[in-house]
Structures are given as structure tokens and as C-alpha cells.
Amino acid sequence: MDTDADSPLTKIRNIGIMAHIDAGKTTTTERILFYTGYLHKMGEVHDGNTFTDWMEQERERGITITSATVTCYWNTYQINIIDTPGHVDFTAEVERSLRVLDGAIGIFCAVGGVEPQSETVWNQANRYRVPRLAYINKMDRVGADYFHTIQMIRERLTLNAYPVNMPMGREENFEGVIDLITMQAYYFDPLTFGYEVKQTTIPEKYLESAKSMRDELLEKVSEFSDELLMLFLEGEEIPVSVLKEAIRKGTISSQFVPVFCGSSLKNKGIQLLLDGICDFLPSPLDIGDTQGFEPVTHNPVNISPDPKGPLVALAFKVQIDKYIGRLVYIRVYSGTLKKGGSFVNQTNGKKERVSRILQMMSNRKNDLDCLHAGDIGAIVGSRFLITGDTITDGNFEVLLSKMHFPDTVISMAIEPKTKADQENLDIALMRLEEEDPTFRVHTDKDTGQTLISGMGELHLEVIVDRLRREFGVAVNQGNPQVSYKETITKEVEAEEVFQRELNGKGNYAYVKFRLSPIALKDLPEDAKNIFVNKISEDKIPSEFWKPIEEAVFNALNDGPLISGNVERVHIELIDGDYNPVDSNELAYRIATGIAISKGLRDASPVIMEPIMLLTVIAPDEFVGDILNDINAKRGKIEIMRRDNEFKQEIVAEVPLSELFGYATRIRSLSQGRAIYTLEFKKYEICPVQIQNAILKRIRGYVE
């Protein structure tokens, strides 16, 4: 069997499995590992013994929390799979996985169809332009409807989804799958757990439907092949190889999404999905050049997937292993990284050695000698590499685009149960912060409490659980609190002269700024604020410009109302002065900090609260009560649409502060029959009465 290093690039598939929670991602991954010969016995999520859900918290809850990487082989192809979480609190795991993958499989439940989190992960894949397949799972379940699910995919996600499989029967009568490409029927032997597949001609009762669906498929994919179009128009027999080539071309260009079907739990349809992964999803060569940019000029740079080229790789995940220590997952885009070799971190300039290279098989590890272009693996020995860093061999100055992670929206105070636990707690929190880009730790400057922030109640619950189990730290925890931010509402100018003698040496600096509010839509992507330098060197020498800019952004971390982060502010340095003898970096930093703080106070600051996108799917008879409840929670209804003939879907924007304990509330409103999801949407200025209540609670006064 080939190793990572020996596989030709055309035979590698780097894919992710993504879906709404409980659509069957982990079960499908388990089947893939079984049929490719990696596992000799399949685990089940409900038994807590699946290969990719290895954390105790995952096995207890029956959900995926951390993305797991695993490599398997199908025919002559090497498939590197990342199984991602479905719960929105762990969306960072999906984000960083999609950033480094070449293709993805979107899994949909044949009963639930396109569920809320399906849309979120689909949009994440759109942002990174990841080609994908769709797999409609759970065809054996009561209420399964293949064609309704395809219709939902077309209405909500993409018009380009077309079936390449057709189910034979459904619900308890689901017996097998018809492949519309080869026009053959496939049956999966239950006695061998679906390992033995019987291929036959299509039964008469399905033949007419299969021909009709195949014609629809041919009509669509003829857009991608002139040869196929001519054969189709002339009514000629279309070779399977020509049809596959056209589907592959459409899929790789993200203009076509092949739809497969099956039942992972009942072991039906997975082999056809595996063929589809190899036939239609791209290799690293198909993706072509990766776009990077020069660190100083920001000019674009093309990086070719050539194992003999200069080394360029992206660190996309940090994991702390209790036996090995710090593991950094990397995707190599160009060149080769060898064991014992060194690399330069383009983000911070540090040079480091690679003591070991590992092929990760969930939480198991295989040692490798090297990683080539197109490979995904983990390195041991790096101390300074973090998520999003670009590494090279030092001969090539380039940065790869960073990943986008949402803001934290919820905080919780924690403290060690004993004084002895304090040091261990600090170390554990630092490691967890390294691992998870959506987890933050900070100290409240007024109370001195340690606050941890995350994406939701479940996220913080898992963090606290990991502190106790993995790190052996006993902690007391407070109730979850909303993370508020601040902004300004009017334009002001602020200046400061700092002139003081410190330790017998004169210090002098004069700076003047203009602060103005800026709309969220006018901010560049991933920017919180904008700083513009409008002065020349004769006002302030250029050596002080960078310290002034750093001091500006530092001052924005401490807002005037609740010491929150200040965002959506446009700051211009419009005037300044210096003294050749007494001006220095410290003086400019102090003057800048004082000026910005004064400016923020004078610019009518306001508090911003996190707004969540709440999606509820409920039977018709409970919709009225749920709508009234959302309105009472200051919610704004965005979309109301029919989910199926008995249920409706409500999508609303609701402030997070109104949603604590919503699980219990929705259960009582719907007699336990509604389901809901929450995801962060944006920060928005609070109404005056809400702001006054926050200030009264935090500061003990009303403005």
C-alpha cells in the first residue's frame, strides 16, 4: 500500500464530510473506513465506539466536537478524510477544515432535508469555493423523501444539484441503489454488512423513472462536454467514460453537484459514494495554483502544487496531545517537508525544526518521513506555530490567506477550587486557547475574575469538562453571560500632549486624531476598525508611526462604558509634533492611548449586543405561540417557509441575552416537538433601555 509520500498527486483526494448535526457524518465515515479495509469492525455513534469520535465528551454526547483526520485507500486512490462537527458551537472546526480541503461531501437527512446548519456549512464551502458532492442519507427512515430533499437543496443551496443515483424503494422498503451513470442496480448484502455488492440490470418497475432521470442528468452535464452534447442530440449511446468526464468537469468547476443516496446505518450505497469521490472530486492538481500574496507589497503570488517546488504549507490546527505534546496539523501546497528538516514561519519570522511527521488516523498516529505537496499531516516539535500561519523553506516570501473565525458571544467566570490549582488552570487555559481560535481567556480589570469566552453554552460546557478530565483542574464556574462590545455614534477630534520627565529624562509627544463611526458593511473583511495615517514625516518621524498604530488598536480594547472591545471606528492621525531630543516611542504610545480614550468618551459611545440567527422547525399548530414568543424576545422574523406538509421553518434574528434557557422554553411551547438551532449573526447597537439596564448591572448606575 502506498504511503502519503509515494502517492501521485492525481490519486489523492483531500475531502471533508460536513452536515447538520445528526445527519450521519460520523456513521458515514465509519462505513467508508470499513469498506476501504481500514476498520475490520464498524462502531456506532449510539454505542459510543466510533473511530473518529475519540474524545470522551464526543462518545458520551453522541456528537462530533473536534474534526478528525483519517486516511484510507479505495482502488488506487488515497482518500484523506476530515470528519467535521455539525453543532454550530464548533463551527471553527468546519471553517479551518474547509480552508485546506480540495473537495467536500454534504450529507443530508432524507427526512429532515436541508436543515439549518446544512445551510451554514454549505455557505462556508462556497466562501472557499470547495467543489462538493451531496449524499442523501437515511433513506430507510420513516418519512424519507429523496426527491423532496433534492428539491430543498435546489431551492435553498444550489440549482446545480442533480441525482446520479436513484433509490429503489424507501423507508422500510429501501432495497438498493440505481447508478444512473452505468444504468445498473446495486444491492448490498446485509449478512456481510453491505460488504458484498450485487450488480444487476434495473428492475422493470424502476426502469422508466431511471431513464427519465438519466435524460435530465445528460441534458445538464452536456453543458460541460461538446462530445457528450453531440452524442445526446443525435440519440447515440453515451460511453460511461465520457459521461463521467463531463460530471467531473462540472463538479470541479463548482457548476454541478452530483447527488448520491443510501443508508449509512443500514450499510447501503457507500461503495457508490466512494466511487463518486474518486471519479468526481478534484485532486490537488485539479485545484491548480493556490493564491498567496507577498508579505510587504501584498501582490498576488501563484503557488503550484509541485512536490519539487519551494516549500509552502499552512498550519490549520493545533492540538495538545497528552503523550506527544504539541501537534500542528498542516496542509502542504508546494514542495516537500522532511523529518528533521527546518522551516521558516512567515507570520512571525521564526525558524524551527521538525522532529517528527505524523499521519493522523483520528487519535492514532503513523510516523512518516516527509509530506509532499497535496498532503495533510501533523508535525511535532514546533513551539511558535499557530492556526493560520504560513510556513516556507525560507527561500520564498509568501503568505497564504488567513481563516475567518466568528466572534465569541458568551462568557463565563471561572476560578480554581484550590490555590494549588491556579497554576495548572493557567497552563490548561493557555493550551485550550492555542487549540481553539474561537475560545478566549481574559481577566476582568474591575473584578480580577478570569473570564472564558466561546461560541455558545455547549462550547463552554465542553471546555470546563475538558479542564476537569484532561488537565485534572477542579474549577468553580459562574453563570454564562453575554459578551457585549462598544462603538461610537458621532465624529470627534481628540488630541494629547505628553510632556513629562521620567527617570531624569525628558519625554515629549503630541498627537491629534479624528474618530468617526463606520458601518459594518464598509469595513474590510475580518477588520474590526480602520486606522489611517494622514500626516507626513516632518510632523512625526516614520519610526514612530507603527508604535502609534499599535497604541491606537490597544486603546480600542478598553471601551469607556463597560471596558468592552470597541469596534466599527474609523481613526485618522491628522496632526502631530515631535522634539528631536525628547520624543520617543513610549511618549507617543502614552499620548496616543490617552487621546483615543478621551475621544471615545466624547464620541457618544454605545453598547452593542450579539444578535443570533434563530431557526425553528415546528409543527403548524405551535407556530403562532413560537412567533409570539420570538416577538416578545425582541426578535425580528426574517423568513417563514414550509419545511414539509406538516411543519414550518421560522428564521429570526434575536438578541442572545433573550435566549438563555431557550431549550426549555421551546420544549414547553411545542410539547417537545420543535427543533431549533442558533448561530451568531452580527453585533448590533442595544436599545437605550437595554443599555441602561446593562450599565446599571455592571457599573451600578444608569446613564
mmCIF file of N, CA and C in Angstrom, residues 158-263:
data_model
loop_
_atom_site.group_PDB
_atom_site.id
_atom_site.type_symbol
_atom_site.label_atom_id
_atom_site.label_comp_id
_atom_site.label_asym_id
_atom_site.label_seq_id
_atom_site.Cartn_x
_atom_site.Cartn_y
_atom_site.Cartn_z
ATOM 1 N N THR A 158 -28.322 25.292 -4.006
ATOM 2 C CA THR A 158 -27.796 25.410 -5.368
ATOM 3 C C THR A 158 -28.772 24.817 -6.372
ATOM 4 N N LEU A 159 -28.898 25.480 -7.503
ATOM 5 C CA LEU A 159 -29.766 24.961 -8.573
ATOM 6 C C LEU A 159 -29.082 23.842 -9.351
ATOM 7 N N ASN A 160 -27.787 23.649 -9.085
ATOM 8 C CA ASN A 160 -26.988 22.718 -9.896
ATOM 9 C C ASN A 160 -26.926 21.300 -9.338
ATOM 10 N N ALA A 161 -27.808 20.948 -8.409
ATOM 11 C CA ALA A 161 -27.787 19.602 -7.811
ATOM 12 C C ALA A 161 -28.635 18.648 -8.661
ATOM 13 N N TYR A 162 -28.016 17.583 -9.157
ATOM 14 C CA TYR A 162 -28.714 16.599 -9.988
ATOM 15 C C TYR A 162 -28.354 15.192 -9.527
ATOM 16 N N PRO A 163 -29.349 14.291 -9.435
ATOM 17 C CA PRO A 163 -29.053 12.936 -8.953
ATOM 18 C C PRO A 163 -28.236 12.130 -9.960
ATOM 19 N N VAL A 164 -27.238 11.406 -9.449
ATOM 20 C CA VAL A 164 -26.533 10.393 -10.236
ATOM 21 C C VAL A 164 -26.887 9.005 -9.704
ATOM 22 N N ASN A 165 -27.634 8.978 -8.592
ATOM 23 C CA ASN A 165 -28.193 7.742 -8.019
ATOM 24 C C ASN A 165 -29.705 7.879 -7.947
ATOM 25 N N MET A 166 -30.375 6.745 -7.948
ATOM 26 C CA MET A 166 -31.819 6.738 -7.711
ATOM 27 C C MET A 166 -32.114 5.601 -6.730
ATOM 28 N N PRO A 167 -32.874 5.890 -5.680
ATOM 29 C CA PRO A 167 -33.162 4.823 -4.709
ATOM 30 C C PRO A 167 -34.187 3.833 -5.247
ATOM 31 N N MET A 168 -34.035 2.573 -4.872
ATOM 32 C CA MET A 168 -35.066 1.570 -5.157
ATOM 33 C C MET A 168 -35.871 1.391 -3.875
ATOM 34 N N GLY A 169 -37.068 1.972 -3.868
ATOM 35 C CA GLY A 169 -37.900 1.940 -2.678
ATOM 36 C C GLY A 169 -37.455 2.985 -1.674
ATOM 37 N N ARG A 170 -38.219 3.072 -0.582
ATOM 38 C CA ARG A 170 -37.848 3.985 0.502
ATOM 39 C C ARG A 170 -38.448 3.502 1.803
ATOM 40 N N GLU A 171 -38.042 4.160 2.894
ATOM 41 C CA GLU A 171 -38.444 3.751 4.241
ATOM 42 C C GLU A 171 -38.076 2.280 4.446
ATOM 43 N N GLU A 172 -39.002 1.449 4.983
ATOM 44 C CA GLU A 172 -38.614 0.050 5.249
ATOM 45 C C GLU A 172 -38.450 -0.765 3.963
ATOM 46 N N ASN A 173 -38.922 -0.215 2.829
ATOM 47 C CA ASN A 173 -38.806 -0.914 1.537
ATOM 48 C C ASN A 173 -37.577 -0.484 0.739
ATOM 49 N N PHE A 174 -36.678 0.307 1.348
ATOM 50 C CA PHE A 174 -35.467 0.730 0.642
ATOM 51 C C PHE A 174 -34.560 -0.485 0.448
ATOM 52 N N GLU A 175 -34.389 -0.903 -0.808
ATOM 53 C CA GLU A 175 -33.682 -2.164 -1.056
ATOM 54 C C GLU A 175 -32.325 -1.997 -1.731
ATOM 55 N N GLY A 176 -32.080 -0.877 -2.377
ATOM 56 C CA GLY A 176 -30.806 -0.708 -3.066
ATOM 57 C C GLY A 176 -30.774 0.584 -3.850
ATOM 58 N N VAL A 177 -29.750 0.710 -4.700
ATOM 59 C CA VAL A 177 -29.500 1.975 -5.394
ATOM 60 C C VAL A 177 -29.279 1.711 -6.883
ATOM 61 N N ILE A 178 -29.859 2.563 -7.723
ATOM 62 C CA ILE A 178 -29.599 2.512 -9.168
ATOM 63 C C ILE A 178 -28.560 3.576 -9.502
ATOM 64 N N ASP A 179 -27.515 3.193 -10.214
ATOM 65 C CA ASP A 179 -26.499 4.135 -10.682
ATOM 66 C C ASP A 179 -26.934 4.627 -12.066
ATOM 67 N N LEU A 180 -27.262 5.922 -12.163
ATOM 68 C CA LEU A 180 -27.764 6.484 -13.425
ATOM 69 C C LEU A 180 -26.655 6.666 -14.461
ATOM 70 N N ILE A 181 -25.410 6.507 -14.046
ATOM 71 C CA ILE A 181 -24.287 6.646 -14.989
ATOM 72 C C ILE A 181 -24.099 5.337 -15.755
ATOM 73 N N THR A 182 -24.062 4.208 -15.019
ATOM 74 C CA THR A 182 -23.873 2.901 -15.671
ATOM 75 C C THR A 182 -25.210 2.233 -16.001
ATOM 76 N N MET A 183 -26.310 2.788 -15.464
ATOM 77 C CA MET A 183 -27.660 2.202 -15.597
ATOM 78 C C MET A 183 -27.653 0.744 -15.114
ATOM 79 N N GLN A 184 -27.139 0.574 -13.893
ATOM 80 C CA GLN A 184 -27.129 -0.732 -13.225
ATOM 81 C C GLN A 184 -27.751 -0.577 -11.840
ATOM 82 N N ALA A 185 -28.325 -1.674 -11.340
ATOM 83 C CA ALA A 185 -28.892 -1.689 -9.988
ATOM 84 C C ALA A 185 -27.906 -2.369 -9.042
ATOM 85 N N TYR A 186 -27.813 -1.830 -7.809
ATOM 86 C CA TYR A 186 -26.870 -2.368 -6.823
ATOM 87 C C TYR A 186 -27.624 -2.760 -5.552
ATOM 88 N N TYR A 187 -27.354 -3.979 -5.098
ATOM 89 C CA TYR A 187 -27.930 -4.479 -3.846
ATOM 90 C C TYR A 187 -26.770 -4.783 -2.886
ATOM 91 N N PHE A 188 -26.987 -4.507 -1.594
ATOM 92 C CA PHE A 188 -25.910 -4.615 -0.605
ATOM 93 C C PHE A 188 -26.282 -5.702 0.404
ATOM 94 N N ASP A 189 -25.460 -6.745 0.454
ATOM 95 C CA ASP A 189 -25.775 -7.946 1.234
ATOM 96 C C ASP A 189 -25.763 -7.645 2.740
ATOM 97 N N PRO A 190 -26.916 -7.732 3.438
ATOM 98 C CA PRO A 190 -26.945 -7.430 4.875
ATOM 99 C C PRO A 190 -26.133 -8.411 5.711
ATOM 100 N N LEU A 191 -25.947 -9.653 5.226
ATOM 101 C CA LEU A 191 -25.201 -10.656 6.011
ATOM 102 C C LEU A 191 -23.718 -10.317 6.109
ATOM 103 N N THR A 192 -23.195 -9.574 5.115
ATOM 104 C CA THR A 192 -21.775 -9.158 5.162
ATOM 105 C C THR A 192 -21.667 -7.665 5.502
ATOM 106 N N PHE A 193 -22.712 -7.116 6.153
ATOM 107 C CA PHE A 193 -22.770 -5.686 6.488
ATOM 108 C C PHE A 193 -22.581 -4.808 5.248
ATOM 109 N N GLY A 194 -23.149 -5.248 4.133
ATOM 110 C CA GLY A 194 -23.079 -4.457 2.904
ATOM 111 C C GLY A 194 -21.751 -4.560 2.173
ATOM 112 N N TYR A 195 -20.846 -5.436 2.673
ATOM 113 C CA TYR A 195 -19.509 -5.523 2.061
ATOM 114 C C TYR A 195 -19.592 -6.130 0.660
ATOM 115 N N GLU A 196 -20.455 -7.146 0.521
ATOM 116 C CA GLU A 196 -20.636 -7.761 -0.802
ATOM 117 C C GLU A 196 -21.755 -7.044 -1.541
ATOM 118 N N VAL A 197 -21.450 -6.631 -2.775
ATOM 119 C CA VAL A 197 -22.400 -5.853 -3.568
ATOM 120 C C VAL A 197 -22.799 -6.671 -4.785
ATOM 121 N N LYS A 198 -24.111 -6.763 -5.020
ATOM 122 C CA LYS A 198 -24.614 -7.492 -6.179
ATOM 123 C C LYS A 198 -25.062 -6.470 -7.227
ATOM 124 N N GLN A 199 -24.508 -6.607 -8.436
ATOM 125 C CA GLN A 199 -24.822 -5.679 -9.523
ATOM 126 C C GLN A 199 -25.714 -6.391 -10.536
ATOM 127 N N THR A 200 -26.896 -5.797 -10.864
ATOM 128 C CA THR A 200 -27.833 -6.435 -11.788
ATOM 129 C C THR A 200 -28.401 -5.382 -12.744
ATOM 130 N N THR A 201 -29.177 -5.857 -13.703
ATOM 131 C CA THR A 201 -29.911 -4.910 -14.553
ATOM 132 C C THR A 201 -31.007 -4.259 -13.715
ATOM 133 N N ILE A 202 -31.493 -3.118 -14.172
ATOM 134 C CA ILE A 202 -32.500 -2.365 -13.412
ATOM 135 C C ILE A 202 -33.847 -3.093 -13.477
ATOM 136 N N PRO A 203 -34.486 -3.342 -12.308
ATOM 137 C CA PRO A 203 -35.813 -3.985 -12.321
ATOM 138 C C PRO A 203 -36.805 -3.169 -13.168
ATOM 139 N N GLU A 204 -37.711 -3.870 -13.806
ATOM 140 C CA GLU A 204 -38.659 -3.270 -14.755
ATOM 141 C C GLU A 204 -39.432 -2.103 -14.130
ATOM 142 N N LYS A 205 -39.821 -2.251 -12.844
ATOM 143 C CA LYS A 205 -40.691 -1.228 -12.235
ATOM 144 C C LYS A 205 -39.966 0.119 -12.030
ATOM 145 N N TYR A 206 -38.612 0.089 -12.049
ATOM 146 C CA TYR A 206 -37.872 1.339 -11.868
ATOM 147 C C TYR A 206 -37.307 1.882 -13.179
ATOM 148 N N LEU A 207 -37.406 1.117 -14.257
ATOM 149 C CA LEU A 207 -36.676 1.437 -15.481
ATOM 150 C C LEU A 207 -37.101 2.771 -16.101
ATOM 151 N N GLU A 208 -38.405 2.982 -16.179
ATOM 152 C CA GLU A 208 -38.878 4.210 -16.824
ATOM 153 C C GLU A 208 -38.428 5.456 -16.066
ATOM 154 N N SER A 209 -38.559 5.427 -14.727
ATOM 155 C CA SER A 209 -38.115 6.567 -13.896
ATOM 156 C C SER A 209 -36.618 6.793 -14.048
ATOM 157 N N ALA A 210 -35.854 5.687 -14.068
ATOM 158 C CA ALA A 210 -34.395 5.800 -14.184
ATOM 159 C C ALA A 210 -33.996 6.439 -15.513
ATOM 160 N N LYS A 211 -34.681 6.039 -16.608
ATOM 161 C CA LYS A 211 -34.365 6.611 -17.931
ATOM 162 C C LYS A 211 -34.678 8.103 -17.964
ATOM 163 N N SER A 212 -35.798 8.471 -17.374
ATOM 164 C CA SER A 212 -36.201 9.883 -17.335
ATOM 165 C C SER A 212 -35.184 10.723 -16.546
ATOM 166 N N MET A 213 -34.764 10.204 -15.388
ATOM 167 C CA MET A 213 -33.781 10.932 -14.565
ATOM 168 C C MET A 213 -32.428 10.998 -15.267
ATOM 169 N N ARG A 214 -32.079 9.940 -15.987
ATOM 170 C CA ARG A 214 -30.794 9.941 -16.708
ATOM 171 C C ARG A 214 -30.803 10.988 -17.823
ATOM 172 N N ASP A 215 -31.942 11.115 -18.518
ATOM 173 C CA ASP A 215 -32.042 12.126 -19.581
ATOM 174 C C ASP A 215 -31.865 13.543 -19.011
ATOM 175 N N GLU A 216 -32.468 13.754 -17.829
ATOM 176 C CA GLU A 216 -32.324 15.060 -17.169
ATOM 177 C C GLU A 216 -30.852 15.317 -16.809
ATOM 178 N N LEU A 217 -30.180 14.260 -16.320
ATOM 179 C CA LEU A 217 -28.755 14.359 -15.983
ATOM 180 C C LEU A 217 -27.924 14.669 -17.237
ATOM 181 N N LEU A 218 -28.188 13.944 -18.332
ATOM 182 C CA LEU A 218 -27.423 14.144 -19.569
ATOM 183 C C LEU A 218 -27.605 15.557 -20.116
ATOM 184 N N GLU A 219 -28.831 16.030 -20.029
ATOM 185 C CA GLU A 219 -29.113 17.382 -20.537
ATOM 186 C C GLU A 219 -28.305 18.419 -19.769
ATOM 187 N N LYS A 220 -28.210 18.247 -18.467
ATOM 188 C CA LYS A 220 -27.457 19.206 -17.644
ATOM 189 C C LYS A 220 -25.956 19.119 -17.906
ATOM 190 N N VAL A 221 -25.383 17.894 -17.867
ATOM 191 C CA VAL A 221 -23.922 17.782 -17.959
ATOM 192 C C VAL A 221 -23.408 17.969 -19.385
ATOM 193 N N SER A 222 -24.323 17.996 -20.369
ATOM 194 C CA SER A 222 -23.861 18.274 -21.737
ATOM 195 C C SER A 222 -23.298 19.695 -21.852
ATOM 196 N N GLU A 223 -23.609 20.546 -20.852
ATOM 197 C CA GLU A 223 -23.020 21.894 -20.804
ATOM 198 C C GLU A 223 -21.498 21.833 -20.669
ATOM 199 N N PHE A 224 -20.997 20.722 -20.136
ATOM 200 C CA PHE A 224 -19.571 20.645 -19.817
ATOM 201 C C PHE A 224 -18.783 19.803 -20.822
ATOM 202 N N SER A 225 -19.449 19.258 -21.854
ATOM 203 C CA SER A 225 -18.743 18.408 -22.819
ATOM 204 C C SER A 225 -19.410 18.517 -24.195
ATOM 205 N N ASP A 226 -18.653 19.028 -25.170
ATOM 206 C CA ASP A 226 -19.175 19.130 -26.545
ATOM 207 C C ASP A 226 -19.426 17.741 -27.121
ATOM 208 N N GLU A 227 -18.527 16.792 -26.798
ATOM 209 C CA GLU A 227 -18.666 15.428 -27.305
ATOM 210 C C GLU A 227 -19.961 14.801 -26.811
ATOM 211 N N LEU A 228 -20.228 14.970 -25.502
ATOM 212 C CA LEU A 228 -21.449 14.414 -24.922
ATOM 213 C C LEU A 228 -22.682 15.088 -25.529
ATOM 214 N N LEU A 229 -22.618 16.395 -25.747
ATOM 215 C CA LEU A 229 -23.744 17.135 -26.308
ATOM 216 C C LEU A 229 -24.104 16.597 -27.699
ATOM 217 N N MET A 230 -23.082 16.373 -28.530
ATOM 218 C CA MET A 230 -23.333 15.869 -29.886
ATOM 219 C C MET A 230 -23.968 14.471 -29.843
ATOM 220 N N LEU A 231 -23.414 13.607 -29.003
ATOM 221 C CA LEU A 231 -23.958 12.251 -28.883
ATOM 222 C C LEU A 231 -25.404 12.284 -28.389
ATOM 223 N N PHE A 232 -25.666 13.158 -27.411
ATOM 224 C CA PHE A 232 -27.003 13.277 -26.806
ATOM 225 C C PHE A 232 -28.020 13.773 -27.840
ATOM 226 N N LEU A 233 -27.635 14.803 -28.602
ATOM 227 C CA LEU A 233 -28.548 15.363 -29.609
ATOM 228 C C LEU A 233 -28.838 14.368 -30.738
ATOM 229 N N GLU A 234 -27.824 13.542 -31.038
ATOM 230 C CA GLU A 234 -28.006 12.578 -32.138
ATOM 231 C C GLU A 234 -28.615 11.254 -31.661
ATOM 232 N N GLY A 235 -28.908 11.186 -30.364
ATOM 233 C CA GLY A 235 -29.537 9.983 -29.817
ATOM 234 C C GLY A 235 -28.616 8.783 -29.769
ATOM 235 N N GLU A 236 -27.307 9.019 -29.773
ATOM 236 C CA GLU A 236 -26.327 7.922 -29.754
ATOM 237 C C GLU A 236 -26.124 7.417 -28.320
ATOM 238 N N GLU A 237 -25.565 6.229 -28.213
ATOM 239 C CA GLU A 237 -25.184 5.655 -26.908
ATOM 240 C C GLU A 237 -24.013 6.477 -26.348
ATOM 241 N N ILE A 238 -24.112 6.876 -25.081
ATOM 242 C CA ILE A 238 -23.045 7.701 -24.484
ATOM 243 C C ILE A 238 -22.156 6.818 -23.625
ATOM 244 N N PRO A 239 -20.853 6.721 -23.976
ATOM 245 C CA PRO A 239 -19.939 5.903 -23.163
ATOM 246 C C PRO A 239 -19.872 6.405 -21.725
ATOM 247 N N VAL A 240 -19.743 5.482 -20.785
ATOM 248 C CA VAL A 240 -19.662 5.843 -19.360
ATOM 249 C C VAL A 240 -18.497 6.793 -19.104
ATOM 250 N N SER A 241 -17.353 6.553 -19.783
ATOM 251 C CA SER A 241 -16.164 7.397 -19.549
ATOM 252 C C SER A 241 -16.418 8.852 -19.950
ATOM 253 N N VAL A 242 -17.179 9.057 -21.035
ATOM 254 C CA VAL A 242 -17.485 10.429 -21.498
ATOM 255 C C VAL A 242 -18.405 11.120 -20.488
ATOM 256 N N LEU A 243 -19.416 10.381 -19.995
ATOM 257 C CA LEU A 243 -20.348 10.945 -19.014
ATOM 258 C C LEU A 243 -19.634 11.289 -17.709
ATOM 259 N N LYS A 244 -18.759 10.382 -17.251
ATOM 260 C CA LYS A 244 -18.018 10.643 -16.004
ATOM 261 C C LYS A 244 -17.115 11.866 -16.153
ATOM 262 N N GLU A 245 -16.484 11.984 -17.300
ATOM 263 C CA GLU A 245 -15.575 13.116 -17.535
ATOM 264 C C GLU A 245 -16.337 14.443 -17.503
ATOM 265 N N ALA A 246 -17.547 14.457 -18.084
ATOM 266 C CA ALA A 246 -18.364 15.679 -18.090
ATOM 267 C C ALA A 246 -18.817 16.038 -16.669
ATOM 268 N N ILE A 247 -19.242 15.016 -15.890
ATOM 269 C CA ILE A 247 -19.669 15.256 -14.498
ATOM 270 C C ILE A 247 -18.484 15.784 -13.684
ATOM 271 N N ARG A 248 -17.327 15.176 -13.895
ATOM 272 C CA ARG A 248 -16.119 15.596 -13.168
ATOM 273 C C ARG A 248 -15.786 17.054 -13.465
ATOM 274 N N LYS A 249 -15.868 17.421 -14.732
ATOM 275 C CA LYS A 249 -15.541 18.800 -15.132
ATOM 276 C C LYS A 249 -16.509 19.795 -14.475
ATOM 277 N N GLY A 250 -17.798 19.460 -14.492
ATOM 278 C CA GLY A 250 -18.793 20.340 -13.874
ATOM 279 C C GLY A 250 -18.628 20.441 -12.367
ATOM 280 N N THR A 251 -18.302 19.305 -11.737
ATOM 281 C CA THR A 251 -18.133 19.284 -10.274
ATOM 282 C C THR A 251 -16.930 20.110 -9.850
ATOM 283 N N ILE A 252 -15.802 19.904 -10.527
ATOM 284 C CA ILE A 252 -14.568 20.608 -10.145
ATOM 285 C C ILE A 252 -14.716 22.117 -10.324
ATOM 286 N N SER A 253 -15.511 22.533 -11.320
ATOM 287 C CA SER A 253 -15.714 23.972 -11.541
ATOM 288 C C SER A 253 -16.820 24.543 -10.646
ATOM 289 N N SER A 254 -17.353 23.694 -9.735
ATOM 290 C CA SER A 254 -18.434 24.073 -8.801
ATOM 291 C C SER A 254 -19.709 24.506 -9.526
ATOM 292 N N GLN A 255 -19.903 24.015 -10.759
ATOM 293 C CA GLN A 255 -21.122 24.328 -11.505
ATOM 294 C C GLN A 255 -22.090 23.149 -11.532
ATOM 295 N N PHE A 256 -21.712 22.077 -10.845
ATOM 296 C CA PHE A 256 -22.551 20.879 -10.824
ATOM 297 C C PHE A 256 -22.320 20.153 -9.505
ATOM 298 N N VAL A 257 -23.407 19.664 -8.908
ATOM 299 C CA VAL A 257 -23.301 18.903 -7.652
ATOM 300 C C VAL A 257 -23.984 17.547 -7.854
ATOM 301 N N PRO A 258 -23.194 16.463 -8.000
ATOM 302 C CA PRO A 258 -23.799 15.130 -8.133
ATOM 303 C C PRO A 258 -24.441 14.707 -6.810
ATOM 304 N N VAL A 259 -25.648 14.131 -6.894
ATOM 305 C CA VAL A 259 -26.359 13.722 -5.679
ATOM 306 C C VAL A 259 -26.409 12.196 -5.604
ATOM 307 N N PHE A 260 -25.922 11.654 -4.483
ATOM 308 C CA PHE A 260 -25.920 10.204 -4.217
ATOM 309 C C PHE A 260 -26.948 9.909 -3.132
ATOM 310 N N CYS A 261 -27.281 8.632 -2.935
ATOM 311 C CA CYS A 261 -28.224 8.294 -1.869
ATOM 312 C C CYS A 261 -27.850 6.955 -1.236
ATOM 313 N N GLY A 262 -28.391 6.734 -0.048
ATOM 314 C CA GLY A 262 -28.119 5.479 0.645
ATOM 315 C C GLY A 262 -28.600 5.526 2.073
ATOM 316 N N SER A 263 -28.229 4.513 2.811
ATOM 317 C CA SER A 263 -28.487 4.467 4.249
ATOM 318 C C SER A 263 -27.206 3.982 4.910
#
